[in-house]
């Protein structure tokens, strides 16, 4: 039986007020099964980042609920939401967001330190090994390639063993070879460790590594594709763009 790792129910997110109100998510309902890899696609401004931020507890919906396992994120106090994000959610960004003065090892250990735990060296080393960077433990971000920096960011997101790993265009700043390495790593985490991953991407090839693609248009789910090939994703995107308004 498949279990949902995360579930959005009738989520609305508006920004601003009065005439200037923007509705980024319109009554959106969506589930992500545990141990699956989902890509979220859609035109710029379609609500992809807002969806990810609401699902990850980085932003709060205006209405509706977000369930992580049995926990409703929208009912949590700010303090408990912060703790949940730290303990149960991983997030990687397009721009890596590593701390420039810290080594790879120190960056990876950071979430544990923030949780008040003294990180075990083996734990940090194992996580760096998982992303293929055992030999970069003492390097600082500027001494590494973009692909290596993103893999450090993934290790940092994984060190707390999060229930869901979110990525907002995690390969968007990488060349195709480094991007492929990151995607292979993400795919392996799903296949080998049962990790749940939700990734926003613009790239049909990146999306083809996922089990499912969810298409957003104007803050609404506008279709899905299972076991996507890059060609099928391109065909689907072209159809959306050609659709009459
Ligand atoms: P995407 O990631 O698909 O490009 P976003 O989720 O960033 O889309 O944005 C969806 C819509 O919400 C856009 O119209 C955007 O301008 C608006 N929006 C997003 N964040 C904010 C914000 N903090 N303040 C005002 N409007 C926002
Ligand atoms: Mg975005």
PDB file of C-alpha atoms and ligand atoms in Angstrom:
ATOM      1  CA  UNK A   1       0.000   0.000   0.000  1.00  0.00           C
ATOM      2  CA  UNK A   2       1.333   3.439  -0.788  1.00  0.00           C
ATOM      3  CA  UNK A   3       1.456   6.007   1.960  1.00  0.00           C
ATOM      4  CA  UNK A   4       1.430   9.728   1.296  1.00  0.00           C
ATOM      5  CA  UNK A   5       4.515  11.466   2.630  1.00  0.00           C
ATOM      6  CA  UNK A   6       2.909  14.835   2.093  1.00  0.00           C
ATOM      7  CA  UNK A   7      -0.559  16.000   1.218  1.00  0.00           C
ATOM      8  CA  UNK A   8      -1.878  19.424   0.285  1.00  0.00           C
ATOM      9  CA  UNK A   9      -5.605  19.894   0.700  1.00  0.00           C
ATOM     10  CA  UNK A  10      -7.384  22.800  -0.926  1.00  0.00           C
ATOM     11  CA  UNK A  11      -4.404  25.085  -0.510  1.00  0.00           C
ATOM     12  CA  UNK A  12      -4.894  28.751  -1.389  1.00  0.00           C
ATOM     13  CA  UNK A  13      -2.038  31.241  -1.168  1.00  0.00           C
ATOM     14  CA  UNK A  14      -2.631  34.879  -1.948  1.00  0.00           C
ATOM     15  CA  UNK A  15      -0.182  37.748  -1.726  1.00  0.00           C
ATOM     16  CA  UNK A  16      -1.063  41.397  -1.200  1.00  0.00           C
ATOM     17  CA  UNK A  17      -4.484  42.892  -0.658  1.00  0.00           C
ATOM     18  CA  UNK A  18      -7.318  44.637  -2.495  1.00  0.00           C
ATOM     19  CA  UNK A  19      -6.812  45.287  -6.194  1.00  0.00           C
ATOM     20  CA  UNK A  20      -3.196  44.187  -5.899  1.00  0.00           C
ATOM     21  CA  UNK A  21      -4.044  40.681  -4.649  1.00  0.00           C
ATOM     22  CA  UNK A  22      -2.174  37.923  -6.453  1.00  0.00           C
ATOM     23  CA  UNK A  23      -3.446  34.368  -6.067  1.00  0.00           C
ATOM     24  CA  UNK A  24      -0.381  32.151  -6.413  1.00  0.00           C
ATOM     25  CA  UNK A  25      -2.184  28.893  -5.518  1.00  0.00           C
ATOM     26  CA  UNK A  26      -5.886  28.358  -6.287  1.00  0.00           C
ATOM     27  CA  UNK A  27      -7.518  25.689  -4.138  1.00  0.00           C
ATOM     28  CA  UNK A  28      -4.784  23.220  -4.943  1.00  0.00           C
ATOM     29  CA  UNK A  29      -4.933  19.599  -3.777  1.00  0.00           C
ATOM     30  CA  UNK A  30      -2.028  17.257  -4.389  1.00  0.00           C
ATOM     31  CA  UNK A  31      -0.389  14.229  -2.749  1.00  0.00           C
ATOM     32  CA  UNK A  32       3.134  12.895  -2.908  1.00  0.00           C
ATOM     33  CA  UNK A  33       3.510   9.172  -2.190  1.00  0.00           C
ATOM     34  CA  UNK A  34       6.320   8.110   0.130  1.00  0.00           C
ATOM     35  CA  UNK A  35       9.394   6.830  -1.694  1.00  0.00           C
ATOM     36  CA  UNK A  36       8.591   8.532  -4.983  1.00  0.00           C
ATOM     37  CA  UNK A  37      10.279  11.251  -7.026  1.00  0.00           C
ATOM     38  CA  UNK A  38       7.988  13.986  -8.396  1.00  0.00           C
ATOM     39  CA  UNK A  39       8.925  16.828 -10.730  1.00  0.00           C
ATOM     40  CA  UNK A  40       6.823  20.005 -10.700  1.00  0.00           C
ATOM     41  CA  UNK A  41       6.787  21.996 -13.938  1.00  0.00           C
ATOM     42  CA  UNK A  42       4.973  25.028 -15.269  1.00  0.00           C
ATOM     43  CA  UNK A  43       5.563  28.469 -16.741  1.00  0.00           C
ATOM     44  CA  UNK A  44       7.278  31.186 -14.757  1.00  0.00           C
ATOM     45  CA  UNK A  45       4.827  32.597 -12.196  1.00  0.00           C
ATOM     46  CA  UNK A  46       2.610  29.485 -12.201  1.00  0.00           C
ATOM     47  CA  UNK A  47       3.134  28.929  -8.456  1.00  0.00           C
ATOM     48  CA  UNK A  48       5.835  26.237  -8.395  1.00  0.00           C
ATOM     49  CA  UNK A  49       8.000  27.898  -5.756  1.00  0.00           C
ATOM     50  CA  UNK A  50       4.988  28.881  -3.669  1.00  0.00           C
ATOM     51  CA  UNK A  51       3.750  25.287  -3.783  1.00  0.00           C
ATOM     52  CA  UNK A  52       7.140  23.996  -2.639  1.00  0.00           C
ATOM     53  CA  UNK A  53       7.483  26.602   0.106  1.00  0.00           C
ATOM     54  CA  UNK A  54       4.002  25.855   1.460  1.00  0.00           C
ATOM     55  CA  UNK A  55       4.615  22.090   1.303  1.00  0.00           C
ATOM     56  CA  UNK A  56       7.953  22.486   3.105  1.00  0.00           C
ATOM     57  CA  UNK A  57       6.623  24.729   5.867  1.00  0.00           C
ATOM     58  CA  UNK A  58       8.703  27.681   4.675  1.00  0.00           C
ATOM     59  CA  UNK A  59       5.524  29.603   3.890  1.00  0.00           C
ATOM     60  CA  UNK A  60       1.986  29.366   5.232  1.00  0.00           C
ATOM     61  CA  UNK A  61      -1.081  28.897   3.005  1.00  0.00           C
ATOM     62  CA  UNK A  62      -3.790  31.538   3.258  1.00  0.00           C
ATOM     63  CA  UNK A  63      -6.229  28.628   3.643  1.00  0.00           C
ATOM     64  CA  UNK A  64      -6.220  24.862   3.290  1.00  0.00           C
ATOM     65  CA  UNK A  65      -3.948  22.336   4.984  1.00  0.00           C
ATOM     66  CA  UNK A  66      -0.589  20.679   4.463  1.00  0.00           C
ATOM     67  CA  UNK A  67      -0.093  17.252   6.040  1.00  0.00           C
ATOM     68  CA  UNK A  68       3.383  15.830   6.567  1.00  0.00           C
ATOM     69  CA  UNK A  69       2.564  12.278   7.604  1.00  0.00           C
ATOM     70  CA  UNK A  70      -0.049  12.905  10.274  1.00  0.00           C
ATOM     71  CA  UNK A  71       1.111  16.401  11.163  1.00  0.00           C
ATOM     72  CA  UNK A  72      -0.867  19.381   9.886  1.00  0.00           C
ATOM     73  CA  UNK A  73       1.761  22.050   9.298  1.00  0.00           C
ATOM     74  CA  UNK A  74      -0.832  24.811   9.142  1.00  0.00           C
ATOM     75  CA  UNK A  75      -1.869  24.196  12.755  1.00  0.00           C
ATOM     76  CA  UNK A  76       1.642  24.484  14.209  1.00  0.00           C
ATOM     77  CA  UNK A  77       3.037  27.447  16.114  1.00  0.00           C
ATOM     78  CA  UNK A  78       6.039  29.215  14.566  1.00  0.00           C
ATOM     79  CA  UNK A  79       8.384  27.477  17.022  1.00  0.00           C
ATOM     80  CA  UNK A  80       7.065  24.001  16.297  1.00  0.00           C
ATOM     81  CA  UNK A  81       7.042  24.654  12.561  1.00  0.00           C
ATOM     82  CA  UNK A  82      10.698  25.716  12.733  1.00  0.00           C
ATOM     83  CA  UNK A  83      11.567  22.534  14.603  1.00  0.00           C
ATOM     84  CA  UNK A  84       9.602  20.392  12.127  1.00  0.00           C
ATOM     85  CA  UNK A  85      11.413  22.008   9.187  1.00  0.00           C
ATOM     86  CA  UNK A  86      14.730  21.340  10.837  1.00  0.00           C
ATOM     87  CA  UNK A  87      14.002  17.726  11.792  1.00  0.00           C
ATOM     88  CA  UNK A  88      11.716  16.356   9.085  1.00  0.00           C
ATOM     89  CA  UNK A  89      12.222  18.397   5.905  1.00  0.00           C
ATOM     90  CA  UNK A  90      15.198  18.884   3.584  1.00  0.00           C
ATOM     91  CA  UNK A  91      15.412  21.723   1.077  1.00  0.00           C
ATOM     92  CA  UNK A  92      17.921  22.489  -1.674  1.00  0.00           C
ATOM     93  CA  UNK A  93      17.952  25.649  -3.747  1.00  0.00           C
ATOM     94  CA  UNK A  94      19.168  26.567  -7.204  1.00  0.00           C
ATOM     95  CA  UNK A  95      21.888  28.775  -5.688  1.00  0.00           C
ATOM     96  CA  UNK A  96      23.229  26.086  -3.264  1.00  0.00           C
ATOM     97  CA  UNK A  97      23.161  28.556  -0.306  1.00  0.00           C
ATOM     98  CA  UNK A  98      26.231  27.133   1.427  1.00  0.00           C
ATOM     99  CA  UNK A  99      28.015  29.205   4.038  1.00  0.00           C
ATOM    100  CA  UNK A 100      31.162  30.448   2.286  1.00  0.00           C
ATOM    101  CA  UNK A 101      33.473  30.447   5.312  1.00  0.00           C
ATOM    102  CA  UNK A 102      32.679  26.860   6.328  1.00  0.00           C
ATOM    103  CA  UNK A 103      34.209  23.680   4.887  1.00  0.00           C
ATOM    104  CA  UNK A 104      32.021  21.064   3.183  1.00  0.00           C
ATOM    105  CA  UNK A 105      32.080  19.037   6.391  1.00  0.00           C
ATOM    106  CA  UNK A 106      31.071  22.019   8.536  1.00  0.00           C
ATOM    107  CA  UNK A 107      28.281  22.970   6.139  1.00  0.00           C
ATOM    108  CA  UNK A 108      26.899  19.422   6.265  1.00  0.00           C
ATOM    109  CA  UNK A 109      27.084  19.344  10.077  1.00  0.00           C
ATOM    110  CA  UNK A 110      25.294  22.687  10.427  1.00  0.00           C
ATOM    111  CA  UNK A 111      21.677  21.421  10.739  1.00  0.00           C
ATOM    112  CA  UNK A 112      22.719  19.132  13.595  1.00  0.00           C
ATOM    113  CA  UNK A 113      24.517  21.970  15.349  1.00  0.00           C
ATOM    114  CA  UNK A 114      21.465  24.181  14.927  1.00  0.00           C
ATOM    115  CA  UNK A 115      19.423  21.410  16.557  1.00  0.00           C
ATOM    116  CA  UNK A 116      21.815  21.528  19.506  1.00  0.00           C
ATOM    117  CA  UNK A 117      23.470  18.212  18.676  1.00  0.00           C
ATOM    118  CA  UNK A 118      27.187  17.656  18.478  1.00  0.00           C
ATOM    119  CA  UNK A 119      27.557  15.957  15.094  1.00  0.00           C
ATOM    120  CA  UNK A 120      29.443  12.651  15.104  1.00  0.00           C
ATOM    121  CA  UNK A 121      32.302  12.819  12.639  1.00  0.00           C
ATOM    122  CA  UNK A 122      31.322   9.439  11.137  1.00  0.00           C
ATOM    123  CA  UNK A 123      27.788  10.655  10.511  1.00  0.00           C
ATOM    124  CA  UNK A 124      29.048  13.679   8.589  1.00  0.00           C
ATOM    125  CA  UNK A 125      31.630  11.644   6.690  1.00  0.00           C
ATOM    126  CA  UNK A 126      29.059   8.994   5.747  1.00  0.00           C
ATOM    127  CA  UNK A 127      26.718  11.650   4.398  1.00  0.00           C
ATOM    128  CA  UNK A 128      29.491  13.261   2.354  1.00  0.00           C
ATOM    129  CA  UNK A 129      30.390   9.800   1.052  1.00  0.00           C
ATOM    130  CA  UNK A 130      26.759   9.283   0.060  1.00  0.00           C
ATOM    131  CA  UNK A 131      27.039  12.252  -2.332  1.00  0.00           C
ATOM    132  CA  UNK A 132      30.478  11.152  -3.566  1.00  0.00           C
ATOM    133  CA  UNK A 133      32.500  13.878  -1.854  1.00  0.00           C
ATOM    134  CA  UNK A 134      34.591  12.058   0.753  1.00  0.00           C
ATOM    135  CA  UNK A 135      37.687  13.721  -0.649  1.00  0.00           C
ATOM    136  CA  UNK A 136      36.267  17.249  -0.393  1.00  0.00           C
ATOM    137  CA  UNK A 137      35.492  17.347   3.344  1.00  0.00           C
ATOM    138  CA  UNK A 138      37.862  20.234   4.061  1.00  0.00           C
ATOM    139  CA  UNK A 139      37.192  22.275   0.943  1.00  0.00           C
ATOM    140  CA  UNK A 140      35.284  25.519   1.171  1.00  0.00           C
ATOM    141  CA  UNK A 141      32.501  26.258  -1.335  1.00  0.00           C
ATOM    142  CA  UNK A 142      34.667  28.500  -3.564  1.00  0.00           C
ATOM    143  CA  UNK A 143      37.164  25.640  -3.915  1.00  0.00           C
ATOM    144  CA  UNK A 144      34.511  23.375  -5.416  1.00  0.00           C
ATOM    145  CA  UNK A 145      32.622  23.227  -8.733  1.00  0.00           C
ATOM    146  CA  UNK A 146      28.922  24.104  -8.884  1.00  0.00           C
ATOM    147  CA  UNK A 147      27.987  20.425  -9.068  1.00  0.00           C
ATOM    148  CA  UNK A 148      30.105  19.628  -6.019  1.00  0.00           C
ATOM    149  CA  UNK A 149      28.592  22.542  -4.101  1.00  0.00           C
ATOM    150  CA  UNK A 150      25.097  21.322  -4.892  1.00  0.00           C
ATOM    151  CA  UNK A 151      26.027  17.839  -3.699  1.00  0.00           C
ATOM    152  CA  UNK A 152      27.273  19.368  -0.414  1.00  0.00           C
ATOM    153  CA  UNK A 153      23.917  21.157  -0.159  1.00  0.00           C
ATOM    154  CA  UNK A 154      22.150  17.822  -0.716  1.00  0.00           C
ATOM    155  CA  UNK A 155      24.296  16.178   1.976  1.00  0.00           C
ATOM    156  CA  UNK A 156      23.415  19.039   4.329  1.00  0.00           C
ATOM    157  CA  UNK A 157      19.715  18.502   3.575  1.00  0.00           C
ATOM    158  CA  UNK A 158      20.045  14.738   4.144  1.00  0.00           C
ATOM    159  CA  UNK A 159      21.974  14.706   7.408  1.00  0.00           C
ATOM    160  CA  UNK A 160      18.776  14.908   9.469  1.00  0.00           C
ATOM    161  CA  UNK A 161      17.222  12.050   7.430  1.00  0.00           C
ATOM    162  CA  UNK A 162      14.250  14.156   6.315  1.00  0.00           C
ATOM    163  CA  UNK A 163      10.961  12.561   5.356  1.00  0.00           C
ATOM    164  CA  UNK A 164      10.790  14.704   2.224  1.00  0.00           C
ATOM    165  CA  UNK A 165      13.553  16.385   0.250  1.00  0.00           C
ATOM    166  CA  UNK A 166      12.436  19.429  -1.740  1.00  0.00           C
ATOM    167  CA  UNK A 167      14.481  21.018  -4.508  1.00  0.00           C
ATOM    168  CA  UNK A 168      13.628  24.306  -6.229  1.00  0.00           C
ATOM    169  CA  UNK A 169      15.437  23.971  -9.564  1.00  0.00           C
ATOM    170  CA  UNK A 170      18.381  22.164  -7.954  1.00  0.00           C
ATOM    171  CA  UNK A 171      20.033  21.642 -11.347  1.00  0.00           C
ATOM    172  CA  UNK A 172      19.098  25.066 -12.739  1.00  0.00           C
ATOM    173  CA  UNK A 173      22.565  26.560 -12.211  1.00  0.00           C
ATOM    174  CA  UNK A 174      24.531  23.501 -13.359  1.00  0.00           C
ATOM    175  CA  UNK A 175      25.864  22.422 -16.741  1.00  0.00           C
ATOM    176  CA  UNK A 176      24.273  19.292 -18.168  1.00  0.00           C
ATOM    177  CA  UNK A 177      26.978  16.924 -16.931  1.00  0.00           C
ATOM    178  CA  UNK A 178      26.944  18.205 -13.344  1.00  0.00           C
ATOM    179  CA  UNK A 179      23.142  18.324 -13.502  1.00  0.00           C
ATOM    180  CA  UNK A 180      23.031  14.699 -14.570  1.00  0.00           C
ATOM    181  CA  UNK A 181      25.255  13.716 -11.655  1.00  0.00           C
ATOM    182  CA  UNK A 182      22.921  15.453  -9.208  1.00  0.00           C
ATOM    183  CA  UNK A 183      19.858  13.828 -10.811  1.00  0.00           C
ATOM    184  CA  UNK A 184      21.471  10.386 -10.697  1.00  0.00           C
ATOM    185  CA  UNK A 185      22.160  10.987  -7.005  1.00  0.00           C
ATOM    186  CA  UNK A 186      18.546  12.023  -6.316  1.00  0.00           C
ATOM    187  CA  UNK A 187      17.222   9.033  -8.279  1.00  0.00           C
ATOM    188  CA  UNK A 188      19.498   6.714  -6.275  1.00  0.00           C
ATOM    189  CA  UNK A 189      18.230   8.131  -2.988  1.00  0.00           C
ATOM    190  CA  UNK A 190      14.671   7.261  -4.027  1.00  0.00           C
ATOM    191  CA  UNK A 191      15.517   3.798  -5.375  1.00  0.00           C
ATOM    192  CA  UNK A 192      17.995   2.723  -2.689  1.00  0.00           C
ATOM    193  CA  UNK A 193      16.780   4.502   0.434  1.00  0.00           C
ATOM    194  CA  UNK A 194      13.077   5.107  -0.247  1.00  0.00           C
ATOM    195  CA  UNK A 195      13.575   8.875  -0.035  1.00  0.00           C
ATOM    196  CA  UNK A 196      10.617  11.041  -1.074  1.00  0.00           C
ATOM    197  CA  UNK A 197      11.664  13.880  -3.392  1.00  0.00           C
ATOM    198  CA  UNK A 198       9.732  16.789  -4.870  1.00  0.00           C
ATOM    199  CA  UNK A 199      11.675  18.896  -7.360  1.00  0.00           C
ATOM    200  CA  UNK A 200      10.740  21.971  -9.371  1.00  0.00           C
ATOM    201  CA  UNK A 201      12.416  22.091 -12.763  1.00  0.00           C
ATOM    202  CA  UNK A 202      12.162  23.815 -16.141  1.00  0.00           C
ATOM    203  CA  UNK A 203      14.138  21.097 -17.856  1.00  0.00           C
ATOM    204  CA  UNK A 204      12.283  18.192 -19.542  1.00  0.00           C
ATOM    205  CA  UNK A 205      15.399  16.012 -19.298  1.00  0.00           C
ATOM    206  CA  UNK A 206      15.634  16.639 -15.534  1.00  0.00           C
ATOM    207  CA  UNK A 207      11.906  15.904 -15.195  1.00  0.00           C
ATOM    208  CA  UNK A 208      12.380  12.578 -16.992  1.00  0.00           C
ATOM    209  CA  UNK A 209      14.359  11.285 -13.989  1.00  0.00           C
ATOM    210  CA  UNK A 210      11.214  11.547 -11.859  1.00  0.00           C
ATOM    211  CA  UNK A 211       8.424   8.994 -11.425  1.00  0.00           C
ATOM    212  CA  UNK A 212       5.773  11.595 -12.072  1.00  0.00           C
ATOM    213  CA  UNK A 213       5.515  15.118 -13.445  1.00  0.00           C
ATOM    214  CA  UNK A 214       2.875  17.515 -12.132  1.00  0.00           C
ATOM    215  CA  UNK A 215       2.135  20.489 -14.406  1.00  0.00           C
ATOM    216  CA  UNK A 216       0.985  23.778 -12.906  1.00  0.00           C
ATOM    217  CA  UNK A 217      -0.710  26.641 -14.723  1.00  0.00           C
ATOM    218  CA  UNK A 218      -1.872  29.784 -12.911  1.00  0.00           C
ATOM    219  CA  UNK A 219      -1.676  28.157  -9.497  1.00  0.00           C
ATOM    220  CA  UNK A 220      -3.666  25.076 -10.468  1.00  0.00           C
ATOM    221  CA  UNK A 221      -2.721  21.499 -11.311  1.00  0.00           C
ATOM    222  CA  UNK A 222      -3.058  21.251 -15.061  1.00  0.00           C
ATOM    223  CA  UNK A 223      -2.241  17.603 -15.638  1.00  0.00           C
ATOM    224  CA  UNK A 224       0.194  14.888 -14.700  1.00  0.00           C
ATOM    225  CA  UNK A 225       2.444  12.429 -16.471  1.00  0.00           C
ATOM    226  CA  UNK A 226       3.628   9.097 -15.026  1.00  0.00           C
ATOM    227  CA  UNK A 227       6.983   7.550 -15.975  1.00  0.00           C
ATOM    228  CA  UNK A 228       7.758  10.607 -18.096  1.00  0.00           C
ATOM    229  CA  UNK A 229      10.161  10.548 -21.010  1.00  0.00           C
ATOM    230  CA  UNK A 230      11.792  13.855 -21.943  1.00  0.00           C
ATOM    231  CA  UNK A 231       9.954  13.706 -25.289  1.00  0.00           C
ATOM    232  CA  UNK A 232       6.572  13.237 -23.618  1.00  0.00           C
ATOM    233  CA  UNK A 233       7.299  16.175 -21.292  1.00  0.00           C
ATOM    234  CA  UNK A 234       8.260  18.403 -24.229  1.00  0.00           C
ATOM    235  CA  UNK A 235       5.119  17.368 -26.123  1.00  0.00           C
ATOM    236  CA  UNK A 236       3.008  18.154 -23.088  1.00  0.00           C
ATOM    237  CA  UNK A 237       4.676  21.552 -22.534  1.00  0.00           C
ATOM    238  CA  UNK A 238       4.234  22.505 -26.178  1.00  0.00           C
ATOM    239  CA  UNK A 239       0.562  21.621 -25.981  1.00  0.00           C
ATOM    240  CA  UNK A 240       0.144  23.860 -22.916  1.00  0.00           C
ATOM    241  CA  UNK A 241       1.858  26.771 -24.610  1.00  0.00           C
ATOM    242  CA  UNK A 242      -0.212  26.352 -27.767  1.00  0.00           C
ATOM    243  CA  UNK A 243      -3.480  26.136 -25.879  1.00  0.00           C
ATOM    244  CA  UNK A 244      -5.818  29.040 -26.716  1.00  0.00           C
ATOM    245  CA  UNK A 245      -6.368  31.464 -23.842  1.00  0.00           C
TER     246      UNK A 245
HETATM  247  P1  LIG B   1       7.075  30.121 -10.074  1.00  0.00           P
HETATM  248  O1  LIG B   1       7.991  29.544  -9.047  1.00  0.00           O
HETATM  249  O2  LIG B   1       6.242  29.108 -10.791  1.00  0.00           O
HETATM  250  O3  LIG B   1       7.785  31.015 -11.036  1.00  0.00           O
HETATM  251  P2  LIG B   1       5.988  31.639  -7.839  1.00  0.00           P
HETATM  252  O4  LIG B   1       5.442  30.628  -6.907  1.00  0.00           O
HETATM  253  O5  LIG B   1       7.308  32.233  -7.499  1.00  0.00           O
HETATM  254  O6  LIG B   1       5.994  31.045  -9.325  1.00  0.00           O
HETATM  255  O7  LIG B   1       4.956  32.834  -7.981  1.00  0.00           O
HETATM  256  C1  LIG B   1       3.575  32.637  -8.256  1.00  0.00           C
HETATM  257  C2  LIG B   1       2.873  33.985  -8.271  1.00  0.00           C
HETATM  258  O8  LIG B   1       2.879  34.539  -6.950  1.00  0.00           O
HETATM  259  C3  LIG B   1       3.551  35.041  -9.153  1.00  0.00           C
HETATM  260  O9  LIG B   1       2.546  35.839  -9.706  1.00  0.00           O
HETATM  261  C4  LIG B   1       4.396  35.813  -8.174  1.00  0.00           C
HETATM  262  O10 LIG B   1       4.606  37.121  -8.628  1.00  0.00           O
HETATM  263  C5  LIG B   1       3.551  35.780  -6.922  1.00  0.00           C
HETATM  264  N1  LIG B   1       4.364  35.836  -5.701  1.00  0.00           N
HETATM  265  C6  LIG B   1       5.198  34.856  -5.245  1.00  0.00           C
HETATM  266  N2  LIG B   1       5.777  35.212  -4.091  1.00  0.00           N
HETATM  267  C7  LIG B   1       5.309  36.457  -3.804  1.00  0.00           C
HETATM  268  C8  LIG B   1       5.525  37.386  -2.723  1.00  0.00           C
HETATM  269  N3  LIG B   1       6.337  37.097  -1.713  1.00  0.00           N
HETATM  270  N4  LIG B   1       4.876  38.574  -2.769  1.00  0.00           N
HETATM  271  C9  LIG B   1       4.037  38.852  -3.780  1.00  0.00           C
HETATM  272  N5  LIG B   1       3.772  38.035  -4.813  1.00  0.00           N
HETATM  273  C10 LIG B   1       4.402  36.860  -4.833  1.00  0.00           C
HETATM  274 MG1  LIG B   2      10.071  29.653  -8.840  1.00  0.00          MG
END
